[in-house]
Amino acid sequence: MWYVIQVRSGTEELIRKQCEKLVGGKALEKCFIPYYEEMKRYQGEWHKEKKILFPGYVFAVSEDPEALFLELKRVIGLTKLLNTDHIIAALTPKEVEFLIDFGQEEQVVTMSMGMIVNDRVTILDGPLKGREGLITRIDRHRRKAWLEFPMMGCLQRVEVGLEILEKKKKGDV
């Protein structure tokens, strides 16, 4: 099962390393942070960078939530393990499937490529292909898209990289 650990923003990588070092055995199979790729322009060129997809959260895979909860008390700087009604809540199988499909095995959401035709976005390639309905906003200048989808009991708003290759109107050929 996949669980979500809430941490202070900016300390995600530190907490992930502590979890891998201090928590072991059957309590923690894997600990990771989902990232997304974005393009940044500096020194006159575009550079691909990685940013945290869910700032303030670290994901843990465990088959024993009670052991995970007890072992995580040894981690310094941990805020809390997300729960519902005082029960440690795992991500649903649908949410896990979405994250695996979206970020692949390495949990990095790569840049998507798309175009705008008649004010409608069409994704040609990348993890956003077929998920155009999740896009709420696009910034063509910053090469970003903002998505909204239900996860962890609420509506999550995340940024991902999106390159719009062209924009066409009805009469354009």
PDB file of N, CA and C in Angstrom, residues 38-39 110-116 123-124 139-140 142-145 160-166:
ATOM      1  N   GLU A  38      10.338  20.634 -15.960  1.00  0.00           N
ATOM      2  CA  GLU A  38       9.912  21.901 -16.534  1.00  0.00           C
ATOM      3  C   GLU A  38      11.093  22.536 -17.250  1.00  0.00           C
ATOM      4  N   MET A  39      10.793  23.448 -18.131  1.00  0.00           N
ATOM      5  CA  MET A  39      11.836  24.157 -18.863  1.00  0.00           C
ATOM      6  C   MET A  39      12.002  25.544 -18.255  1.00  0.00           C
ATOM      7  N   THR A 110       7.336  13.700 -17.100  1.00  0.00           N
ATOM      8  CA  THR A 110       8.137  14.341 -18.144  1.00  0.00           C
ATOM      9  C   THR A 110       7.335  15.447 -18.835  1.00  0.00           C
ATOM     10  N   MET A 111       8.034  16.249 -19.631  1.00  0.00           N
ATOM     11  CA  MET A 111       7.398  17.326 -20.392  1.00  0.00           C
ATOM     12  C   MET A 111       6.409  16.728 -21.392  1.00  0.00           C
ATOM     13  N   SER A 112       5.279  17.380 -21.532  1.00  0.00           N
ATOM     14  CA  SER A 112       4.299  16.995 -22.547  1.00  0.00           C
ATOM     15  C   SER A 112       4.376  17.995 -23.692  1.00  0.00           C
ATOM     16  N   MET A 113       4.002  17.549 -24.875  1.00  0.00           N
ATOM     17  CA  MET A 113       3.970  18.403 -26.062  1.00  0.00           C
ATOM     18  C   MET A 113       2.532  18.469 -26.548  1.00  0.00           C
ATOM     19  N   GLY A 114       2.092  19.669 -26.933  1.00  0.00           N
ATOM     20  CA  GLY A 114       0.724  19.801 -27.397  1.00  0.00           C
ATOM     21  C   GLY A 114       0.541  20.989 -28.304  1.00  0.00           C
ATOM     22  N   MET A 115      -0.695  21.180 -28.709  1.00  0.00           N
ATOM     23  CA  MET A 115      -1.036  22.324 -29.544  1.00  0.00           C
ATOM     24  C   MET A 115      -2.424  22.807 -29.154  1.00  0.00           C
ATOM     25  N   ILE A 116      -2.707  24.055 -29.524  1.00  0.00           N
ATOM     26  CA  ILE A 116      -4.015  24.636 -29.248  1.00  0.00           C
ATOM     27  C   ILE A 116      -4.702  24.857 -30.589  1.00  0.00           C
ATOM     28  N   ILE A 123      -3.075  17.357 -26.547  1.00  0.00           N
ATOM     29  CA  ILE A 123      -1.740  16.887 -26.183  1.00  0.00           C
ATOM     30  C   ILE A 123      -1.320  15.828 -27.193  1.00  0.00           C
ATOM     31  N   LEU A 124      -0.163  16.047 -27.809  1.00  0.00           N
ATOM     32  CA  LEU A 124       0.343  15.146 -28.839  1.00  0.00           C
ATOM     33  C   LEU A 124       1.219  14.043 -28.262  1.00  0.00           C
ATOM     34  N   ASP A 139       0.287  28.327 -19.167  1.00  0.00           N
ATOM     35  CA  ASP A 139       1.137  29.503 -19.352  1.00  0.00           C
ATOM     36  C   ASP A 139       2.141  29.134 -20.437  1.00  0.00           C
ATOM     37  N   ARG A 140       1.881  29.595 -21.660  1.00  0.00           N
ATOM     38  CA  ARG A 140       2.746  29.234 -22.789  1.00  0.00           C
ATOM     39  C   ARG A 140       4.145  29.814 -22.626  1.00  0.00           C
ATOM     40  N   ARG A 142       5.862  30.391 -19.796  1.00  0.00           N
ATOM     41  CA  ARG A 142       6.632  29.627 -18.800  1.00  0.00           C
ATOM     42  C   ARG A 142       6.647  28.131 -19.094  1.00  0.00           C
ATOM     43  N   ARG A 143       5.918  27.711 -20.148  1.00  0.00           N
ATOM     44  CA  ARG A 143       5.842  26.307 -20.559  1.00  0.00           C
ATOM     45  C   ARG A 143       5.339  25.412 -19.427  1.00  0.00           C
ATOM     46  N   LYS A 144       4.209  25.819 -18.842  1.00  0.00           N
ATOM     47  CA  LYS A 144       3.626  25.083 -17.722  1.00  0.00           C
ATOM     48  C   LYS A 144       2.133  24.913 -17.910  1.00  0.00           C
ATOM     49  N   ALA A 145       1.621  23.870 -17.280  1.00  0.00           N
ATOM     50  CA  ALA A 145       0.177  23.651 -17.192  1.00  0.00           C
ATOM     51  C   ALA A 145      -0.155  23.372 -15.733  1.00  0.00           C
ATOM     52  N   VAL A 160       2.828  21.085 -14.022  1.00  0.00           N
ATOM     53  CA  VAL A 160       3.636  20.170 -14.828  1.00  0.00           C
ATOM     54  C   VAL A 160       4.141  20.927 -16.049  1.00  0.00           C
ATOM     55  N   GLY A 161       5.163  20.378 -16.690  1.00  0.00           N
ATOM     56  CA  GLY A 161       5.723  21.007 -17.879  1.00  0.00           C
ATOM     57  C   GLY A 161       4.897  20.699 -19.116  1.00  0.00           C
ATOM     58  N   LEU A 162       4.614  21.740 -19.909  1.00  0.00           N
ATOM     59  CA  LEU A 162       3.853  21.581 -21.149  1.00  0.00           C
ATOM     60  C   LEU A 162       4.390  22.537 -22.201  1.00  0.00           C
ATOM     61  N   GLU A 163       4.831  21.998 -23.298  1.00  0.00           N
ATOM     62  CA  GLU A 163       5.332  22.779 -24.430  1.00  0.00           C
ATOM     63  C   GLU A 163       4.224  22.846 -25.478  1.00  0.00           C
ATOM     64  N   ILE A 164       3.713  24.055 -25.735  1.00  0.00           N
ATOM     65  CA  ILE A 164       2.717  24.242 -26.793  1.00  0.00           C
ATOM     66  C   ILE A 164       3.483  24.534 -28.078  1.00  0.00           C
ATOM     67  N   LEU A 165       3.411  23.607 -29.023  1.00  0.00           N
ATOM     68  CA  LEU A 165       4.180  23.713 -30.260  1.00  0.00           C
ATOM     69  C   LEU A 165       3.570  24.698 -31.248  1.00  0.00           C
ATOM     70  N   GLU A 166       2.236  24.777 -31.291  1.00  0.00           N
ATOM     71  CA  GLU A 166       1.603  25.755 -32.173  1.00  0.00           C
ATOM     72  C   GLU A 166       0.182  26.030 -31.717  1.00  0.00           C
TER      73      GLU A 166
END
